[in-house]
């Protein structure tokens, strides 16, 4: 929840609802300070009570929505803000009419109140559209028709600025509806009918359908009971009641499903982490350190480090296309296939050639893997490696600047089943360091969408030349975080550091 509070938009929304409640309370307090105004208010006293109470309930409801996750959360939060604004506009409208006796100010806030109602219906549609999961042709028509109808209705309302088409405000700042006032209800009627049909037809529990329909029918009932009196706060009060019910029923249902899914994702994360080497091999002549930070609960990156025999160390790093659960499942398959072939074949080219053929089988989803594999003979310090479309590793030799192992030996894995991979060899010396990484490192971006890049990565490697491998990884992650600032991580970040001891 702290992450949400740090979000500028969410924080502004909460501050607005809280400020609306406080302003509504101040206006109401001004009414009660003047006995003459109280005597003239009549039923407006009832409206004041609803405005103040409703505005504070909106602030509490918005705070509660900040604790929720899942589809429809943004639209629901927008609905609460609109209702809160409705209570505030209502309070100012009464103040401008009863205290200031200002015709222009009263007209402005009456117009704003009517426009808020139109936008509110649209955001209600967005909320139940995402939360209840509508399907069919009617949804396609509604997606296009409701915004168009809303825009047309707004134009009709705005004509009142020039001519009293649907309403007017007299010199005493009192509202009067014209004979054409029912035109204002066309959008409400059409949208309500469409929404009612969609809600009734959706495949959701009855309790959720009833909760959604309350937003449509409770205000209509209130409107009928008050004989269509404009500015009656009970309409917003009914809308607020329906929002509270939707929060308790629809949000709680969706949140329970989300928690169930989250539990499954946590299990998948534990399985994925369990497949990674808990303690990478180490010896007198070399050290290995690795880290993986996924963008989601589960990721598509992986690495592996294991001894093929007493003289040969195998290192693999790879990145599966896509993100989330599909990428994680394909990652698990790729990990197993590559390791199986690494244990029975003699060269990196043979390993990836055979692994590629296997991964192309039954790959109906068209997923693929970029991979780099190296086999280090720890006796001769000869590194044999094959790159299947992966990022170039960075070699930092003792006393020399960073240089990439800029060779690609074939297409990514699971692309074409007939691909045959080549290999290269280099001799490593004491003091040398090799960094393997996935594109989540260099393609990390800041708020202006600038990429972290290879040059900045090389700078960190140069500055940590004499540091241990685990400190190198820590410094790189810290630098990526400092570069990205508040920009979200959009891809998995995986790194492996091989250090040849001096």
mmCIF file of N, CA and C in Angstrom, residues 176-274:
data_model
loop_
_atom_site.group_PDB
_atom_site.id
_atom_site.type_symbol
_atom_site.label_atom_id
_atom_site.label_comp_id
_atom_site.label_asym_id
_atom_site.label_seq_id
_atom_site.Cartn_x
_atom_site.Cartn_y
_atom_site.Cartn_z
ATOM 1 N N UNK A 176 -34.385 26.479 -12.673
ATOM 2 C CA UNK A 176 -35.671 26.188 -13.297
ATOM 3 C C UNK A 176 -35.446 25.299 -14.519
ATOM 4 N N UNK A 177 -36.168 24.191 -14.583
ATOM 5 C CA UNK A 177 -36.085 23.307 -15.748
ATOM 6 C C UNK A 177 -37.033 23.808 -16.833
ATOM 7 N N UNK A 178 -36.639 23.643 -18.106
ATOM 8 C CA UNK A 178 -37.492 24.023 -19.235
ATOM 9 C C UNK A 178 -38.302 22.807 -19.699
ATOM 10 N N UNK A 179 -39.145 23.022 -20.695
ATOM 11 C CA UNK A 179 -39.944 21.920 -21.230
ATOM 12 C C UNK A 179 -39.075 20.879 -21.941
ATOM 13 N N UNK A 180 -37.900 21.307 -22.394
ATOM 14 C CA UNK A 180 -36.991 20.389 -23.086
ATOM 15 C C UNK A 180 -36.031 19.678 -22.131
ATOM 16 N N UNK A 181 -36.224 19.857 -20.842
ATOM 17 C CA UNK A 181 -35.319 19.260 -19.857
ATOM 18 C C UNK A 181 -35.176 17.738 -19.982
ATOM 19 N N UNK A 182 -36.239 16.987 -20.384
ATOM 20 C CA UNK A 182 -36.086 15.529 -20.534
ATOM 21 C C UNK A 182 -34.996 15.106 -21.518
ATOM 22 N N UNK A 183 -34.549 16.036 -22.385
ATOM 23 C CA UNK A 183 -33.454 15.706 -23.315
ATOM 24 C C UNK A 183 -32.211 15.284 -22.533
ATOM 25 N N UNK A 184 -32.051 15.894 -21.359
ATOM 26 C CA UNK A 184 -30.872 15.574 -20.548
ATOM 27 C C UNK A 184 -30.854 14.114 -20.097
ATOM 28 N N UNK A 185 -32.001 13.466 -20.119
ATOM 29 C CA UNK A 185 -32.091 12.097 -19.607
ATOM 30 C C UNK A 185 -31.848 11.028 -20.681
ATOM 31 N N UNK A 186 -31.680 11.442 -21.950
ATOM 32 C CA UNK A 186 -31.509 10.464 -23.035
ATOM 33 C C UNK A 186 -30.280 9.598 -22.804
ATOM 34 N N UNK A 187 -29.171 10.238 -22.518
ATOM 35 C CA UNK A 187 -27.912 9.504 -22.268
ATOM 36 C C UNK A 187 -28.069 8.573 -21.068
ATOM 37 N N UNK A 188 -28.693 9.087 -20.002
ATOM 38 C CA UNK A 188 -28.893 8.286 -18.795
ATOM 39 C C UNK A 188 -29.755 7.059 -19.091
ATOM 40 N N UNK A 189 -30.828 7.244 -19.843
ATOM 41 C CA UNK A 189 -31.748 6.136 -20.127
ATOM 42 C C UNK A 189 -31.083 5.088 -21.012
ATOM 43 N N UNK A 190 -30.455 5.534 -22.113
ATOM 44 C CA UNK A 190 -29.813 4.592 -23.047
ATOM 45 C C UNK A 190 -28.687 3.833 -22.354
ATOM 46 N N UNK A 191 -27.818 4.566 -21.643
ATOM 47 C CA UNK A 191 -26.693 3.918 -20.959
ATOM 48 C C UNK A 191 -27.190 2.950 -19.887
ATOM 49 N N UNK A 192 -28.232 3.339 -19.154
ATOM 50 C CA UNK A 192 -28.769 2.480 -18.092
ATOM 51 C C UNK A 192 -29.335 1.185 -18.664
ATOM 52 N N UNK A 193 -30.051 1.281 -19.791
ATOM 53 C CA UNK A 193 -30.618 0.077 -20.419
ATOM 54 C C UNK A 193 -29.508 -0.856 -20.876
ATOM 55 N N UNK A 194 -28.505 -0.292 -21.558
ATOM 56 C CA UNK A 194 -27.385 -1.116 -22.042
ATOM 57 C C UNK A 194 -26.658 -1.777 -20.879
ATOM 58 N N UNK A 195 -26.357 -0.993 -19.854
ATOM 59 C CA UNK A 195 -25.628 -1.522 -18.706
ATOM 60 C C UNK A 195 -26.435 -2.598 -17.978
ATOM 61 N N UNK A 196 -27.738 -2.385 -17.863
ATOM 62 C CA UNK A 196 -28.580 -3.389 -17.201
ATOM 63 C C UNK A 196 -28.550 -4.711 -17.960
ATOM 64 N N UNK A 197 -28.656 -4.646 -19.286
ATOM 65 C CA UNK A 197 -28.602 -5.864 -20.107
ATOM 66 C C UNK A 197 -27.260 -6.570 -19.943
ATOM 67 N N UNK A 198 -26.182 -5.794 -19.992
ATOM 68 C CA UNK A 198 -24.840 -6.387 -19.870
ATOM 69 C C UNK A 198 -24.627 -7.025 -18.503
ATOM 70 N N UNK A 199 -25.087 -6.352 -17.454
ATOM 71 C CA UNK A 199 -24.919 -6.887 -16.100
ATOM 72 C C UNK A 199 -25.721 -8.178 -15.933
ATOM 73 N N UNK A 200 -26.959 -8.170 -16.395
ATOM 74 C CA UNK A 200 -27.815 -9.350 -16.254
ATOM 75 C C UNK A 200 -27.261 -10.538 -17.036
ATOM 76 N N UNK A 201 -26.689 -10.270 -18.214
ATOM 77 C CA UNK A 201 -26.196 -11.348 -19.075
ATOM 78 C C UNK A 201 -24.819 -11.875 -18.669
ATOM 79 N N UNK A 202 -24.072 -11.119 -17.859
ATOM 80 C CA UNK A 202 -22.700 -11.534 -17.536
ATOM 81 C C UNK A 202 -22.693 -12.777 -16.640
ATOM 82 N N UNK A 203 -21.615 -13.526 -16.756
ATOM 83 C CA UNK A 203 -21.491 -14.781 -15.997
ATOM 84 C C UNK A 203 -20.822 -14.516 -14.652
ATOM 85 N N UNK A 204 -21.550 -13.863 -13.784
ATOM 86 C CA UNK A 204 -21.032 -13.544 -12.455
ATOM 87 C C UNK A 204 -22.067 -13.922 -11.398
ATOM 88 N N UNK A 205 -21.657 -14.095 -10.135
ATOM 89 C CA UNK A 205 -22.628 -14.410 -9.071
ATOM 90 C C UNK A 205 -23.725 -13.366 -8.985
ATOM 91 N N UNK A 206 -24.908 -13.788 -8.552
ATOM 92 C CA UNK A 206 -26.068 -12.901 -8.473
ATOM 93 C C UNK A 206 -25.795 -11.706 -7.569
ATOM 94 N N UNK A 207 -25.060 -11.916 -6.487
ATOM 95 C CA UNK A 207 -24.785 -10.825 -5.545
ATOM 96 C C UNK A 207 -24.024 -9.690 -6.229
ATOM 97 N N UNK A 208 -23.088 -10.038 -7.137
ATOM 98 C CA UNK A 208 -22.333 -9.004 -7.840
ATOM 99 C C UNK A 208 -23.221 -8.264 -8.834
ATOM 100 N N UNK A 209 -24.132 -8.984 -9.476
ATOM 101 C CA UNK A 209 -25.048 -8.341 -10.412
ATOM 102 C C UNK A 209 -25.949 -7.346 -9.691
ATOM 103 N N UNK A 210 -26.491 -7.768 -8.544
ATOM 104 C CA UNK A 210 -27.367 -6.882 -7.770
ATOM 105 C C UNK A 210 -26.597 -5.652 -7.309
ATOM 106 N N UNK A 211 -25.353 -5.858 -6.845
ATOM 107 C CA UNK A 211 -24.530 -4.739 -6.378
ATOM 108 C C UNK A 211 -24.307 -3.730 -7.499
ATOM 109 N N UNK A 212 -24.028 -4.213 -8.724
ATOM 110 C CA UNK A 212 -23.797 -3.318 -9.855
ATOM 111 C C UNK A 212 -25.080 -2.592 -10.262
ATOM 112 N N UNK A 213 -26.200 -3.300 -10.266
ATOM 113 C CA UNK A 213 -27.469 -2.697 -10.672
ATOM 114 C C UNK A 213 -27.954 -1.631 -9.689
ATOM 115 N N UNK A 214 -27.504 -1.708 -8.438
ATOM 116 C CA UNK A 214 -27.889 -0.701 -7.450
ATOM 117 C C UNK A 214 -27.434 0.690 -7.882
ATOM 118 N N UNK A 215 -26.280 0.763 -8.567
ATOM 119 C CA UNK A 215 -25.767 2.059 -9.027
ATOM 120 C C UNK A 215 -26.728 2.690 -10.030
ATOM 121 N N UNK A 216 -27.443 1.853 -10.775
ATOM 122 C CA UNK A 216 -28.383 2.347 -11.780
ATOM 123 C C UNK A 216 -29.734 2.686 -11.165
ATOM 124 N N UNK A 217 -30.256 1.781 -10.357
ATOM 125 C CA UNK A 217 -31.648 1.907 -9.920
ATOM 126 C C UNK A 217 -31.851 2.726 -8.645
ATOM 127 N N UNK A 218 -30.897 2.707 -7.713
ATOM 128 C CA UNK A 218 -31.081 3.501 -6.493
ATOM 129 C C UNK A 218 -31.201 4.993 -6.785
ATOM 130 N N UNK A 219 -30.341 5.597 -7.627
ATOM 131 C CA UNK A 219 -30.514 7.020 -7.939
ATOM 132 C C UNK A 219 -31.834 7.309 -8.657
ATOM 133 N N UNK A 220 -32.269 6.363 -9.522
ATOM 134 C CA UNK A 220 -33.539 6.556 -10.231
ATOM 135 C C UNK A 220 -34.711 6.582 -9.239
ATOM 136 N N UNK A 221 -34.667 5.679 -8.277
ATOM 137 C CA UNK A 221 -35.717 5.648 -7.245
ATOM 138 C C UNK A 221 -35.720 6.952 -6.450
ATOM 139 N N UNK A 222 -34.534 7.409 -6.076
ATOM 140 C CA UNK A 222 -34.419 8.666 -5.328
ATOM 141 C C UNK A 222 -34.918 9.836 -6.169
ATOM 142 N N UNK A 223 -34.562 9.834 -7.461
ATOM 143 C CA UNK A 223 -34.975 10.898 -8.374
ATOM 144 C C UNK A 223 -36.496 10.959 -8.477
ATOM 145 N N UNK A 224 -37.122 9.756 -8.546
ATOM 146 C CA UNK A 224 -38.588 9.690 -8.642
ATOM 147 C C UNK A 224 -39.243 10.154 -7.353
ATOM 148 N N UNK A 225 -38.670 9.796 -6.214
ATOM 149 C CA UNK A 225 -39.260 10.152 -4.918
ATOM 150 C C UNK A 225 -39.194 11.653 -4.661
ATOM 151 N N UNK A 226 -38.188 12.319 -5.244
ATOM 152 C CA UNK A 226 -38.050 13.773 -5.049
ATOM 153 C C UNK A 226 -38.657 14.557 -6.211
ATOM 154 N N UNK A 227 -39.425 13.831 -7.072
ATOM 155 C CA UNK A 227 -40.117 14.455 -8.207
ATOM 156 C C UNK A 227 -39.153 15.182 -9.148
ATOM 157 N N UNK A 228 -37.978 14.574 -9.332
ATOM 158 C CA UNK A 228 -37.025 15.121 -10.293
ATOM 159 C C UNK A 228 -36.396 16.429 -9.878
ATOM 160 N N UNK A 229 -36.377 16.710 -8.590
ATOM 161 C CA UNK A 229 -35.806 17.976 -8.105
ATOM 162 C C UNK A 229 -34.290 17.975 -8.279
ATOM 163 N N UNK A 230 -33.799 18.951 -9.032
ATOM 164 C CA UNK A 230 -32.358 19.016 -9.269
ATOM 165 C C UNK A 230 -31.637 19.540 -8.025
ATOM 166 N N UNK A 231 -30.446 18.976 -7.796
ATOM 167 C CA UNK A 231 -29.618 19.435 -6.682
ATOM 168 C C UNK A 231 -29.899 18.716 -5.386
ATOM 169 N N UNK A 232 -30.802 17.738 -5.416
ATOM 170 C CA UNK A 232 -31.104 16.990 -4.202
ATOM 171 C C UNK A 232 -29.948 16.033 -3.903
ATOM 172 N N UNK A 233 -29.344 16.194 -2.746
ATOM 173 C CA UNK A 233 -28.147 15.423 -2.399
ATOM 174 C C UNK A 233 -28.420 13.944 -2.208
ATOM 175 N N UNK A 234 -29.690 13.575 -2.051
ATOM 176 C CA UNK A 234 -30.005 12.159 -1.839
ATOM 177 C C UNK A 234 -29.613 11.308 -3.046
ATOM 178 N N UNK A 235 -29.606 11.915 -4.267
ATOM 179 C CA UNK A 235 -29.187 11.161 -5.451
ATOM 180 C C UNK A 235 -27.732 10.722 -5.320
ATOM 181 N N UNK A 236 -26.862 11.662 -4.933
ATOM 182 C CA UNK A 236 -25.458 11.306 -4.707
ATOM 183 C C UNK A 236 -25.318 10.362 -3.519
ATOM 184 N N UNK A 237 -26.194 10.538 -2.536
ATOM 185 C CA UNK A 237 -26.161 9.627 -1.393
ATOM 186 C C UNK A 237 -26.461 8.200 -1.802
ATOM 187 N N UNK A 238 -27.440 8.019 -2.693
ATOM 188 C CA UNK A 238 -27.774 6.684 -3.191
ATOM 189 C C UNK A 238 -26.635 6.102 -4.015
ATOM 190 N N UNK A 239 -26.014 6.959 -4.814
ATOM 191 C CA UNK A 239 -24.856 6.503 -5.609
ATOM 192 C C UNK A 239 -23.737 6.036 -4.679
ATOM 193 N N UNK A 240 -23.512 6.795 -3.614
ATOM 194 C CA UNK A 240 -22.459 6.429 -2.662
ATOM 195 C C UNK A 240 -22.783 5.099 -1.980
ATOM 196 N N UNK A 241 -24.045 4.890 -1.615
ATOM 197 C CA UNK A 241 -24.445 3.611 -1.003
ATOM 198 C C UNK A 241 -24.149 2.458 -1.949
ATOM 199 N N UNK A 242 -24.469 2.652 -3.228
ATOM 200 C CA UNK A 242 -24.209 1.583 -4.208
ATOM 201 C C UNK A 242 -22.712 1.327 -4.362
ATOM 202 N N UNK A 243 -21.894 2.377 -4.282
ATOM 203 C CA UNK A 243 -20.439 2.191 -4.354
ATOM 204 C C UNK A 243 -19.924 1.396 -3.157
ATOM 205 N N UNK A 244 -20.456 1.698 -1.988
ATOM 206 C CA UNK A 244 -20.054 0.955 -0.781
ATOM 207 C C UNK A 244 -20.415 -0.519 -0.927
ATOM 208 N N UNK A 245 -21.620 -0.786 -1.441
ATOM 209 C CA UNK A 245 -22.051 -2.180 -1.636
ATOM 210 C C UNK A 245 -21.168 -2.873 -2.667
ATOM 211 N N UNK A 246 -20.864 -2.184 -3.774
ATOM 212 C CA UNK A 246 -19.987 -2.768 -4.793
ATOM 213 C C UNK A 246 -18.598 -3.048 -4.231
ATOM 214 N N UNK A 247 -18.128 -2.133 -3.404
ATOM 215 C CA UNK A 247 -16.818 -2.325 -2.774
ATOM 216 C C UNK A 247 -16.821 -3.591 -1.916
ATOM 217 N N UNK A 248 -17.887 -3.757 -1.127
ATOM 218 C CA UNK A 248 -17.958 -4.903 -0.215
ATOM 219 C C UNK A 248 -18.152 -6.223 -0.952
ATOM 220 N N UNK A 249 -18.902 -6.208 -2.043
ATOM 221 C CA UNK A 249 -19.239 -7.469 -2.728
ATOM 222 C C UNK A 249 -18.295 -7.765 -3.888
ATOM 223 N N UNK A 250 -18.222 -6.841 -4.864
ATOM 224 C CA UNK A 250 -17.425 -7.107 -6.074
ATOM 225 C C UNK A 250 -15.934 -7.064 -5.763
ATOM 226 N N UNK A 251 -15.513 -6.018 -5.038
ATOM 227 C CA UNK A 251 -14.089 -5.901 -4.721
ATOM 228 C C UNK A 251 -13.613 -7.082 -3.874
ATOM 229 N N UNK A 252 -14.401 -7.441 -2.873
ATOM 230 C CA UNK A 252 -13.990 -8.549 -2.005
ATOM 231 C C UNK A 252 -13.899 -9.859 -2.777
ATOM 232 N N UNK A 253 -14.829 -10.088 -3.701
ATOM 233 C CA UNK A 253 -14.800 -11.299 -4.523
ATOM 234 C C UNK A 253 -13.551 -11.314 -5.406
ATOM 235 N N UNK A 254 -13.320 -10.190 -6.082
ATOM 236 C CA UNK A 254 -12.148 -10.115 -6.963
ATOM 237 C C UNK A 254 -10.851 -10.210 -6.181
ATOM 238 N N UNK A 255 -10.862 -9.612 -4.978
ATOM 239 C CA UNK A 255 -9.649 -9.652 -4.164
ATOM 240 C C UNK A 255 -9.371 -11.071 -3.674
ATOM 241 N N UNK A 256 -10.438 -11.830 -3.359
ATOM 242 C CA UNK A 256 -10.248 -13.221 -2.945
ATOM 243 C C UNK A 256 -9.643 -14.043 -4.080
ATOM 244 N N UNK A 257 -10.127 -13.797 -5.307
ATOM 245 C CA UNK A 257 -9.562 -14.491 -6.462
ATOM 246 C C UNK A 257 -8.110 -14.083 -6.669
ATOM 247 N N UNK A 258 -7.840 -12.784 -6.467
ATOM 248 C CA UNK A 258 -6.477 -12.283 -6.648
ATOM 249 C C UNK A 258 -5.532 -12.902 -5.628
ATOM 250 N N UNK A 259 -6.010 -13.040 -4.376
ATOM 251 C CA UNK A 259 -5.180 -13.650 -3.344
ATOM 252 C C UNK A 259 -4.887 -15.108 -3.662
ATOM 253 N N UNK A 260 -5.892 -15.810 -4.230
ATOM 254 C CA UNK A 260 -5.696 -17.198 -4.625
ATOM 255 C C UNK A 260 -4.654 -17.295 -5.726
ATOM 256 N N UNK A 261 -4.773 -16.393 -6.708
ATOM 257 C CA UNK A 261 -3.790 -16.367 -7.797
ATOM 258 C C UNK A 261 -2.409 -16.010 -7.269
ATOM 259 N N UNK A 262 -2.371 -15.053 -6.327
ATOM 260 C CA UNK A 262 -1.091 -14.645 -5.747
ATOM 261 C C UNK A 262 -0.435 -15.803 -5.021
ATOM 262 N N UNK A 263 -1.246 -16.615 -4.322
ATOM 263 C CA UNK A 263 -0.711 -17.775 -3.628
ATOM 264 C C UNK A 263 -0.093 -18.768 -4.614
ATOM 265 N N UNK A 264 -0.775 -18.957 -5.754
ATOM 266 C CA UNK A 264 -0.244 -19.854 -6.776
ATOM 267 C C UNK A 264 1.045 -19.305 -7.370
ATOM 268 N N UNK A 265 1.088 -17.970 -7.581
ATOM 269 C CA UNK A 265 2.297 -17.353 -8.115
ATOM 270 C C UNK A 265 3.454 -17.478 -7.127
ATOM 271 N N UNK A 266 3.152 -17.326 -5.841
ATOM 272 C CA UNK A 266 4.206 -17.475 -4.833
ATOM 273 C C UNK A 266 4.783 -18.883 -4.852
ATOM 274 N N UNK A 267 3.905 -19.876 -5.016
ATOM 275 C CA UNK A 267 4.380 -21.259 -5.123
ATOM 276 C C UNK A 267 5.257 -21.436 -6.356
ATOM 277 N N UNK A 268 4.807 -20.841 -7.484
ATOM 278 C CA UNK A 268 5.591 -20.926 -8.719
ATOM 279 C C UNK A 268 6.945 -20.246 -8.540
ATOM 280 N N UNK A 269 6.953 -19.119 -7.810
ATOM 281 C CA UNK A 269 8.216 -18.424 -7.553
ATOM 282 C C UNK A 269 9.173 -19.306 -6.760
ATOM 283 N N UNK A 270 8.648 -19.988 -5.732
ATOM 284 C CA UNK A 270 9.484 -20.878 -4.926
ATOM 285 C C UNK A 270 10.058 -22.022 -5.764
ATOM 286 N N UNK A 271 9.225 -22.557 -6.664
ATOM 287 C CA UNK A 271 9.699 -23.638 -7.548
ATOM 288 C C UNK A 271 10.792 -23.118 -8.463
ATOM 289 N N UNK A 272 10.566 -21.906 -9.024
ATOM 290 C CA UNK A 272 11.550 -21.335 -9.935
ATOM 291 C C UNK A 272 12.872 -21.059 -9.234
ATOM 292 N N UNK A 273 12.792 -20.458 -8.068
ATOM 293 C CA UNK A 273 14.015 -20.178 -7.300
ATOM 294 C C UNK A 273 14.721 -21.477 -6.929
ATOM 295 N N UNK A 274 13.925 -22.517 -6.636
ATOM 296 C CA UNK A 274 14.508 -23.810 -6.285
ATOM 297 C C UNK A 274 15.273 -24.450 -7.430
#
